[in-house]
Amino acid sequence: MAQDGNNDMMEEEEEEEEIDEEQVEDYCEMLDKLGNFPEKVAINSLSMAAEDFDSSPKSAAVIFNCIRSRLVDCTSAGISSPDRKLPLVYVLDSLLKNVKGVYIDIILGDAADWLTAVYNIFDKAKKEDEKARLKKVWNSWKQFGVIKDDERWRKIGQCFLTTESSSSGGDAAAAASAATNSSGIARNPDGSLKLPSKLRAQMQILLDEVQADGVDELEKVSLERLADINPSLLQQIKEGAEMELQDNNQNQSSGQQQSSSIATASNNMPAAPAAPISEWSKLKLNHLEKSHDLVASLQRHVRSASQQ
């Protein structure tokens, strides 16, 4: 019984053993020797040293703070260099995947802060390759089951998601703006093209005619989408629609003038045979031929545009 009691006391003493100051100094020295290159042997050595305290929240927190302080340091000579950050990230990654224990909650509990801090350091220094490697580490935590909660994983990596969103939105807006500028058509705040109602209706008619043959229903594009993917084609449709409206206006004006002249003349002259329309027919046919040529040309373009 006495033997068993001694064994229990020894186990309690082993469980209660904490990291001492000398061990902390040795560990910090090992961290500082990492330098700019994430050598696997050095990272494994740091992981093995930390493993002795994987069941001690207090000691594990001390080790984590040794790493974290160097990660987020932006002022100390040497340590603050952006080139020193990635090897330290790999040490934390090794603790999460290989040592585990109490390190998981300690490291991930603060990950949103230190991960963002490191990201910002890389971003300020224009270290695109390092940012990509940092993101790869974050992605691996989900891939290897370090973080099983998707919402928590996304919250920790918010710096990447926010940047992707703003970048994507900014690139899309810039591309749309450039495309619209090249077509010469501005946009309304809601993104629609700023066009007179009659012109827009005529452009839509022409676009529908262009897409009526050889374009799958699901692949048909709107005027706004066309502005993004093929502004030159949009400009051709606009010019064709303007020409059509101009002809319609001229025809209406000519018809009104002719009706007025006939009405005036009829009051003073006997009825006369209708004026020959051969010239108008010729003009109408020429216009139709041009329209058909335009439509055929636009159809070739829109088939290509709808596939983008």
mmCIF file of C-alpha atoms in Angstrom:
data_model
loop_
_atom_site.group_PDB
_atom_site.id
_atom_site.type_symbol
_atom_site.label_atom_id
_atom_site.label_comp_id
_atom_site.label_asym_id
_atom_site.label_seq_id
_atom_site.Cartn_x
_atom_site.Cartn_y
_atom_site.Cartn_z
ATOM 1 C CA MET A 1 0.000 0.000 0.000
ATOM 2 C CA ALA A 2 2.821 2.335 0.872
ATOM 3 C CA GLN A 3 4.383 1.547 -2.479
ATOM 4 C CA ASP A 4 1.169 2.458 -4.267
ATOM 5 C CA GLY A 5 0.958 5.707 -2.321
ATOM 6 C CA ASN A 6 4.484 6.645 -3.320
ATOM 7 C CA ASN A 7 3.691 5.899 -6.955
ATOM 8 C CA ASP A 8 0.618 8.142 -6.848
ATOM 9 C CA MET A 9 2.661 10.976 -5.332
ATOM 10 C CA MET A 10 5.323 10.592 -8.034
ATOM 11 C CA GLU A 11 2.680 10.693 -10.788
ATOM 12 C CA GLU A 12 1.142 13.835 -9.306
ATOM 13 C CA GLU A 13 4.567 15.465 -9.146
ATOM 14 C CA GLU A 14 5.192 14.567 -12.805
ATOM 15 C CA GLU A 15 1.809 15.947 -13.833
ATOM 16 C CA GLU A 16 2.414 19.164 -11.913
ATOM 17 C CA GLU A 17 5.879 19.736 -13.371
ATOM 18 C CA GLU A 18 5.982 23.082 -15.151
ATOM 19 C CA ILE A 19 8.455 24.660 -17.483
ATOM 20 C CA ASP A 20 11.193 26.580 -15.639
ATOM 21 C CA GLU A 21 12.972 29.804 -16.581
ATOM 22 C CA GLU A 22 16.021 28.050 -17.963
ATOM 23 C CA GLN A 23 13.876 25.904 -20.221
ATOM 24 C CA VAL A 24 12.026 28.991 -21.413
ATOM 25 C CA GLU A 25 15.318 30.685 -22.261
ATOM 26 C CA ASP A 26 16.525 27.600 -24.114
ATOM 27 C CA TYR A 27 13.304 27.423 -26.089
ATOM 28 C CA CYS A 28 13.446 31.103 -27.016
ATOM 29 C CA GLU A 29 17.034 30.653 -28.137
ATOM 30 C CA MET A 30 15.975 27.786 -30.381
ATOM 31 C CA LEU A 31 13.238 30.010 -31.852
ATOM 32 C CA ASP A 32 15.700 32.793 -32.586
ATOM 33 C CA LYS A 33 17.998 30.341 -34.363
ATOM 34 C CA LEU A 34 15.225 29.491 -36.828
ATOM 35 C CA GLY A 35 16.141 32.593 -38.834
ATOM 36 C CA ASN A 36 14.487 33.116 -42.203
ATOM 37 C CA PHE A 37 14.283 29.510 -43.350
ATOM 38 C CA PRO A 38 11.805 26.930 -42.037
ATOM 39 C CA GLU A 39 14.167 23.990 -41.609
ATOM 40 C CA LYS A 40 12.276 20.805 -40.829
ATOM 41 C CA VAL A 41 14.841 19.503 -38.317
ATOM 42 C CA ALA A 42 14.685 22.712 -36.282
ATOM 43 C CA ILE A 43 10.896 22.766 -36.323
ATOM 44 C CA ASN A 44 10.762 19.116 -35.228
ATOM 45 C CA SER A 45 13.162 19.882 -32.360
ATOM 46 C CA LEU A 46 10.967 22.733 -31.172
ATOM 47 C CA SER A 47 7.909 20.483 -31.392
ATOM 48 C CA MET A 48 9.591 17.745 -29.372
ATOM 49 C CA ALA A 49 10.648 20.220 -26.692
ATOM 50 C CA ALA A 50 7.097 21.566 -26.471
ATOM 51 C CA GLU A 51 5.656 18.059 -26.287
ATOM 52 C CA ASP A 52 6.935 17.666 -22.717
ATOM 53 C CA PHE A 53 4.278 20.177 -21.653
ATOM 54 C CA ASP A 54 1.357 19.118 -23.867
ATOM 55 C CA SER A 55 -0.816 18.406 -20.813
ATOM 56 C CA SER A 56 0.102 21.545 -18.883
ATOM 57 C CA PRO A 57 -2.009 24.575 -19.891
ATOM 58 C CA LYS A 58 0.261 26.902 -17.941
ATOM 59 C CA SER A 59 3.538 25.723 -19.507
ATOM 60 C CA ALA A 60 1.992 25.353 -22.966
ATOM 61 C CA ALA A 61 0.770 28.954 -22.729
ATOM 62 C CA VAL A 62 4.315 30.102 -21.869
ATOM 63 C CA ILE A 63 5.714 28.314 -24.928
ATOM 64 C CA PHE A 64 2.960 29.695 -27.147
ATOM 65 C CA ASN A 65 3.614 33.242 -25.938
ATOM 66 C CA CYS A 66 7.315 32.838 -26.724
ATOM 67 C CA ILE A 67 6.349 32.082 -30.333
ATOM 68 C CA ARG A 68 3.488 34.569 -30.558
ATOM 69 C CA SER A 69 5.505 37.526 -29.277
ATOM 70 C CA ARG A 70 8.009 36.977 -32.069
ATOM 71 C CA LEU A 71 5.271 36.530 -34.647
ATOM 72 C CA VAL A 72 3.534 39.841 -34.029
ATOM 73 C CA ASP A 73 6.678 41.868 -33.203
ATOM 74 C CA CYS A 74 7.011 44.768 -35.631
ATOM 75 C CA THR A 75 9.681 46.846 -33.855
ATOM 76 C CA SER A 76 12.511 44.715 -32.457
ATOM 77 C CA ALA A 77 15.649 44.469 -34.563
ATOM 78 C CA GLY A 78 15.901 41.190 -36.418
ATOM 79 C CA ILE A 79 12.810 39.578 -34.927
ATOM 80 C CA SER A 80 10.461 42.094 -36.581
ATOM 81 C CA SER A 81 11.655 41.193 -40.097
ATOM 82 C CA PRO A 82 8.817 39.788 -42.251
ATOM 83 C CA ASP A 83 11.212 37.054 -43.378
ATOM 84 C CA ARG A 84 11.330 35.696 -39.813
ATOM 85 C CA LYS A 85 7.575 35.133 -39.524
ATOM 86 C CA LEU A 86 6.830 32.117 -41.703
ATOM 87 C CA PRO A 87 9.154 29.666 -39.872
ATOM 88 C CA LEU A 88 7.410 30.614 -36.618
ATOM 89 C CA VAL A 89 4.032 29.956 -38.221
ATOM 90 C CA TYR A 90 5.256 26.506 -39.188
ATOM 91 C CA VAL A 91 6.242 25.836 -35.575
ATOM 92 C CA LEU A 92 2.697 26.602 -34.425
ATOM 93 C CA ASP A 93 1.320 24.503 -37.253
ATOM 94 C CA SER A 94 3.493 21.581 -36.108
ATOM 95 C CA LEU A 95 2.281 21.940 -32.533
ATOM 96 C CA LEU A 96 -1.318 21.821 -33.747
ATOM 97 C CA LYS A 97 -0.893 18.790 -36.010
ATOM 98 C CA ASN A 98 1.800 16.763 -34.254
ATOM 99 C CA VAL A 99 1.918 17.667 -30.556
ATOM 100 C CA LYS A 100 -1.751 18.555 -30.076
ATOM 101 C CA GLY A 101 -2.801 18.278 -26.411
ATOM 102 C CA VAL A 102 -3.617 21.578 -24.729
ATOM 103 C CA TYR A 103 -1.807 23.460 -27.495
ATOM 104 C CA ILE A 104 -4.824 23.188 -29.800
ATOM 105 C CA ASP A 105 -7.124 25.332 -27.670
ATOM 106 C CA ILE A 106 -4.343 27.746 -26.718
ATOM 107 C CA ILE A 107 -3.104 28.357 -30.269
ATOM 108 C CA LEU A 108 -6.499 28.406 -32.002
ATOM 109 C CA GLY A 109 -8.051 30.507 -29.247
ATOM 110 C CA ASP A 110 -5.899 33.412 -30.383
ATOM 111 C CA ALA A 111 -5.431 32.421 -34.024
ATOM 112 C CA ALA A 112 -7.735 35.066 -35.500
ATOM 113 C CA ASP A 113 -5.527 37.766 -33.966
ATOM 114 C CA TRP A 114 -2.031 36.479 -34.644
ATOM 115 C CA LEU A 115 -2.899 35.127 -38.091
ATOM 116 C CA THR A 116 -4.289 38.519 -39.106
ATOM 117 C CA ALA A 117 -1.261 40.283 -37.616
ATOM 118 C CA VAL A 118 1.137 38.127 -39.635
ATOM 119 C CA TYR A 119 -0.976 38.583 -42.766
ATOM 120 C CA ASN A 120 -0.849 42.360 -42.359
ATOM 121 C CA ILE A 121 2.930 42.258 -41.906
ATOM 122 C CA PHE A 122 3.283 40.321 -45.156
ATOM 123 C CA ASP A 123 0.806 42.569 -46.926
ATOM 124 C CA LYS A 124 2.608 45.746 -45.876
ATOM 125 C CA ALA A 125 5.934 44.276 -47.008
ATOM 126 C CA LYS A 126 4.333 43.125 -50.291
ATOM 127 C CA LYS A 127 5.265 39.500 -49.550
ATOM 128 C CA GLU A 128 2.747 37.840 -51.839
ATOM 129 C CA ASP A 129 4.434 34.430 -51.774
ATOM 130 C CA GLU A 130 4.473 34.454 -47.972
ATOM 131 C CA LYS A 131 0.797 35.417 -47.881
ATOM 132 C CA ALA A 132 0.006 32.476 -50.134
ATOM 133 C CA ARG A 133 1.965 30.114 -47.855
ATOM 134 C CA LEU A 134 0.199 31.500 -44.803
ATOM 135 C CA LYS A 135 -3.145 30.892 -46.439
ATOM 136 C CA LYS A 136 -2.081 27.354 -47.301
ATOM 137 C CA VAL A 137 -1.409 26.693 -43.597
ATOM 138 C CA TRP A 138 -4.869 28.012 -42.709
ATOM 139 C CA ASN A 139 -6.502 25.858 -45.404
ATOM 140 C CA SER A 140 -4.670 22.786 -44.118
ATOM 141 C CA TRP A 141 -6.270 23.167 -40.683
ATOM 142 C CA LYS A 142 -9.631 22.405 -42.250
ATOM 143 C CA GLN A 143 -8.258 19.808 -44.644
ATOM 144 C CA PHE A 144 -6.580 17.780 -41.876
ATOM 145 C CA GLY A 145 -9.361 18.224 -39.333
ATOM 146 C CA VAL A 146 -7.496 20.533 -36.961
ATOM 147 C CA ILE A 147 -10.600 22.736 -37.051
ATOM 148 C CA LYS A 148 -13.815 20.827 -37.695
ATOM 149 C CA ASP A 149 -16.200 23.734 -37.261
ATOM 150 C CA ASP A 150 -16.426 25.524 -40.605
ATOM 151 C CA GLU A 151 -17.730 28.739 -39.049
ATOM 152 C CA ARG A 152 -14.835 28.866 -36.605
ATOM 153 C CA TRP A 153 -12.352 28.126 -39.384
ATOM 154 C CA ARG A 154 -13.726 30.945 -41.516
ATOM 155 C CA LYS A 155 -13.685 33.358 -38.577
ATOM 156 C CA ILE A 156 -10.025 32.590 -37.908
ATOM 157 C CA GLY A 157 -9.130 33.171 -41.560
ATOM 158 C CA GLN A 158 -11.284 36.254 -42.028
ATOM 159 C CA CYS A 159 -8.277 38.213 -43.267
ATOM 160 C CA PHE A 160 -8.121 35.953 -46.324
ATOM 161 C CA LEU A 161 -11.870 35.921 -46.967
ATOM 162 C CA THR A 162 -12.214 39.694 -46.657
ATOM 163 C CA THR A 163 -9.334 40.267 -49.045
ATOM 164 C CA GLU A 164 -10.731 37.787 -51.572
ATOM 165 C CA SER A 165 -14.143 39.400 -51.440
ATOM 166 C CA SER A 166 -12.894 42.967 -51.841
ATOM 167 C CA SER A 167 -10.400 41.949 -54.495
ATOM 168 C CA SER A 168 -12.965 40.026 -56.458
ATOM 169 C CA GLY A 169 -15.512 42.781 -56.165
ATOM 170 C CA GLY A 170 -12.959 45.444 -57.017
ATOM 171 C CA ASP A 171 -11.616 43.537 -60.007
ATOM 172 C CA ALA A 172 -15.100 42.855 -61.289
ATOM 173 C CA ALA A 173 -16.125 46.484 -60.844
ATOM 174 C CA ALA A 174 -12.955 47.707 -62.509
ATOM 175 C CA ALA A 175 -13.391 45.307 -65.391
ATOM 176 C CA ALA A 176 -17.036 46.276 -65.812
ATOM 177 C CA SER A 177 -16.157 49.959 -65.645
ATOM 178 C CA ALA A 178 -13.387 49.580 -68.211
ATOM 179 C CA ALA A 179 -15.638 47.586 -70.508
ATOM 180 C CA THR A 180 -18.470 50.103 -70.200
ATOM 181 C CA ASN A 181 -16.123 53.013 -70.796
ATOM 182 C CA SER A 182 -14.840 51.374 -73.965
ATOM 183 C CA SER A 183 -18.416 50.940 -75.180
ATOM 184 C CA GLY A 184 -19.186 54.566 -74.372
ATOM 185 C CA ILE A 185 -22.220 53.725 -72.214
ATOM 186 C CA ALA A 186 -22.397 54.711 -68.550
ATOM 187 C CA ARG A 187 -24.167 52.719 -65.841
ATOM 188 C CA ASN A 188 -26.859 53.549 -63.320
ATOM 189 C CA PRO A 189 -26.193 52.960 -59.603
ATOM 190 C CA ASP A 190 -27.987 49.597 -59.858
ATOM 191 C CA GLY A 191 -25.590 48.454 -62.583
ATOM 192 C CA SER A 192 -27.988 48.803 -65.506
ATOM 193 C CA LEU A 193 -26.868 50.630 -68.637
ATOM 194 C CA LYS A 194 -27.805 54.294 -68.769
ATOM 195 C CA LEU A 195 -29.782 54.453 -72.024
ATOM 196 C CA PRO A 196 -32.874 56.296 -73.306
ATOM 197 C CA SER A 197 -35.878 53.989 -73.084
ATOM 198 C CA LYS A 198 -36.505 53.911 -76.845
ATOM 199 C CA LEU A 199 -32.858 53.227 -77.633
ATOM 200 C CA ARG A 200 -32.670 50.487 -75.036
ATOM 201 C CA ALA A 201 -35.834 48.844 -76.386
ATOM 202 C CA GLN A 202 -34.464 48.921 -79.932
ATOM 203 C CA MET A 203 -31.105 47.547 -78.796
ATOM 204 C CA GLN A 204 -32.905 44.731 -76.989
ATOM 205 C CA ILE A 205 -34.878 43.920 -80.143
ATOM 206 C CA LEU A 206 -31.675 43.754 -82.153
ATOM 207 C CA LEU A 207 -29.898 41.680 -79.483
ATOM 208 C CA ASP A 208 -32.848 39.257 -79.367
ATOM 209 C CA GLU A 209 -32.698 38.932 -83.153
ATOM 210 C CA VAL A 210 -28.956 38.351 -82.986
ATOM 211 C CA GLN A 211 -29.389 35.595 -80.394
ATOM 212 C CA ALA A 212 -32.475 34.046 -81.973
ATOM 213 C CA ASP A 213 -30.467 31.681 -84.140
ATOM 214 C CA GLY A 214 -27.696 29.395 -82.907
ATOM 215 C CA VAL A 215 -27.559 30.578 -79.274
ATOM 216 C CA ASP A 216 -28.882 28.297 -76.538
ATOM 217 C CA GLU A 217 -31.535 29.876 -74.323
ATOM 218 C CA LEU A 218 -29.360 29.435 -71.230
ATOM 219 C CA GLU A 219 -26.385 31.060 -72.943
ATOM 220 C CA LYS A 220 -28.168 34.211 -74.068
ATOM 221 C CA VAL A 221 -26.701 37.392 -72.628
ATOM 222 C CA SER A 222 -28.272 40.655 -71.516
ATOM 223 C CA LEU A 223 -27.163 44.095 -72.638
ATOM 224 C CA GLU A 224 -25.413 44.573 -69.273
ATOM 225 C CA ARG A 225 -23.585 41.253 -69.545
ATOM 226 C CA LEU A 226 -22.605 42.091 -73.111
ATOM 227 C CA ALA A 227 -21.118 45.363 -71.875
ATOM 228 C CA ASP A 228 -18.840 43.342 -69.591
ATOM 229 C CA ILE A 229 -17.692 40.648 -71.998
ATOM 230 C CA ASN A 230 -17.781 42.324 -75.400
ATOM 231 C CA PRO A 231 -18.154 46.129 -75.333
ATOM 232 C CA SER A 232 -17.326 46.445 -79.025
ATOM 233 C CA LEU A 233 -20.271 44.207 -79.905
ATOM 234 C CA LEU A 234 -22.500 46.258 -77.622
ATOM 235 C CA GLN A 235 -21.365 49.390 -79.437
ATOM 236 C CA GLN A 236 -22.270 47.827 -82.797
ATOM 237 C CA ILE A 237 -25.728 46.961 -81.505
ATOM 238 C CA LYS A 238 -26.135 50.500 -80.195
ATOM 239 C CA GLU A 239 -25.135 51.973 -83.553
ATOM 240 C CA GLY A 240 -27.495 49.620 -85.371
ATOM 241 C CA ALA A 241 -30.352 50.547 -83.026
ATOM 242 C CA GLU A 242 -29.640 54.265 -83.442
ATOM 243 C CA MET A 243 -29.694 53.856 -87.221
ATOM 244 C CA GLU A 244 -33.011 52.020 -87.001
ATOM 245 C CA LEU A 245 -34.542 54.714 -84.793
ATOM 246 C CA GLN A 246 -33.240 57.443 -87.068
ATOM 247 C CA ASP A 247 -34.799 55.777 -90.097
ATOM 248 C CA ASN A 248 -38.079 55.336 -88.252
ATOM 249 C CA ASN A 249 -38.114 59.012 -87.298
ATOM 250 C CA GLN A 250 -37.363 60.071 -90.872
ATOM 251 C CA ASN A 251 -40.091 57.797 -92.204
ATOM 252 C CA GLN A 252 -42.611 59.157 -89.734
ATOM 253 C CA SER A 253 -41.629 62.729 -90.547
ATOM 254 C CA SER A 254 -41.784 62.056 -94.281
ATOM 255 C CA GLY A 255 -45.130 60.342 -93.950
ATOM 256 C CA GLN A 256 -46.585 63.208 -91.943
ATOM 257 C CA GLN A 257 -45.339 65.772 -94.469
ATOM 258 C CA GLN A 258 -46.716 63.744 -97.369
ATOM 259 C CA SER A 259 -50.085 63.354 -95.644
ATOM 260 C CA SER A 260 -50.190 67.071 -94.958
ATOM 261 C CA SER A 261 -49.334 67.917 -98.576
ATOM 262 C CA ILE A 262 -51.901 65.517 -99.949
ATOM 263 C CA ALA A 263 -54.563 66.842 -97.615
ATOM 264 C CA THR A 264 -53.813 70.446 -98.668
ATOM 265 C CA ALA A 265 -53.687 69.591 -102.339
ATOM 266 C CA SER A 266 -56.899 67.614 -102.212
ATOM 267 C CA ASN A 267 -58.787 70.719 -101.289
ATOM 268 C CA ASN A 268 -57.767 72.444 -104.514
ATOM 269 C CA MET A 269 -57.106 69.629 -106.991
ATOM 270 C CA PRO A 270 -58.886 66.584 -108.246
ATOM 271 C CA ALA A 271 -57.700 63.194 -107.029
ATOM 272 C CA ALA A 272 -54.401 62.086 -108.584
ATOM 273 C CA PRO A 273 -52.734 58.680 -108.790
ATOM 274 C CA ALA A 274 -50.434 57.807 -105.916
ATOM 275 C CA ALA A 275 -46.835 58.883 -106.250
ATOM 276 C CA PRO A 276 -44.414 56.179 -107.365
ATOM 277 C CA ILE A 277 -42.659 54.450 -104.484
ATOM 278 C CA SER A 278 -39.870 52.776 -106.410
ATOM 279 C CA GLU A 279 -37.228 55.027 -104.855
ATOM 280 C CA TRP A 280 -38.426 54.351 -101.295
ATOM 281 C CA SER A 281 -38.560 50.631 -101.982
ATOM 282 C CA LYS A 282 -34.990 50.769 -103.169
ATOM 283 C CA LEU A 283 -33.902 52.604 -100.021
ATOM 284 C CA LYS A 284 -35.873 50.196 -97.838
ATOM 285 C CA LEU A 285 -34.279 47.185 -99.499
ATOM 286 C CA ASN A 286 -30.819 48.678 -99.145
ATOM 287 C CA HIS A 287 -31.471 49.302 -95.468
ATOM 288 C CA LEU A 288 -32.746 45.747 -94.971
ATOM 289 C CA GLU A 289 -29.678 44.327 -96.658
ATOM 290 C CA LYS A 290 -27.448 46.372 -94.360
ATOM 291 C CA SER A 291 -29.467 45.268 -91.330
ATOM 292 C CA HIS A 292 -29.211 41.624 -92.324
ATOM 293 C CA ASP A 293 -25.468 41.994 -92.817
ATOM 294 C CA LEU A 294 -25.182 43.624 -89.392
ATOM 295 C CA VAL A 295 -27.262 40.899 -87.747
ATOM 296 C CA ALA A 296 -25.189 38.167 -89.370
ATOM 297 C CA SER A 297 -22.010 39.825 -88.173
ATOM 298 C CA LEU A 298 -23.358 40.337 -84.676
ATOM 299 C CA GLN A 299 -24.531 36.737 -84.474
ATOM 300 C CA ARG A 300 -20.995 35.514 -85.022
ATOM 301 C CA HIS A 301 -19.771 37.800 -82.249
ATOM 302 C CA VAL A 302 -22.501 36.968 -79.760
ATOM 303 C CA ARG A 303 -21.958 33.218 -80.105
ATOM 304 C CA SER A 304 -18.393 33.818 -79.093
ATOM 305 C CA ALA A 305 -19.378 36.224 -76.302
ATOM 306 C CA SER A 306 -21.978 33.875 -74.835
ATOM 307 C CA GLN A 307 -19.309 31.243 -74.300
ATOM 308 C CA GLN A 308 -17.139 33.512 -72.109
#
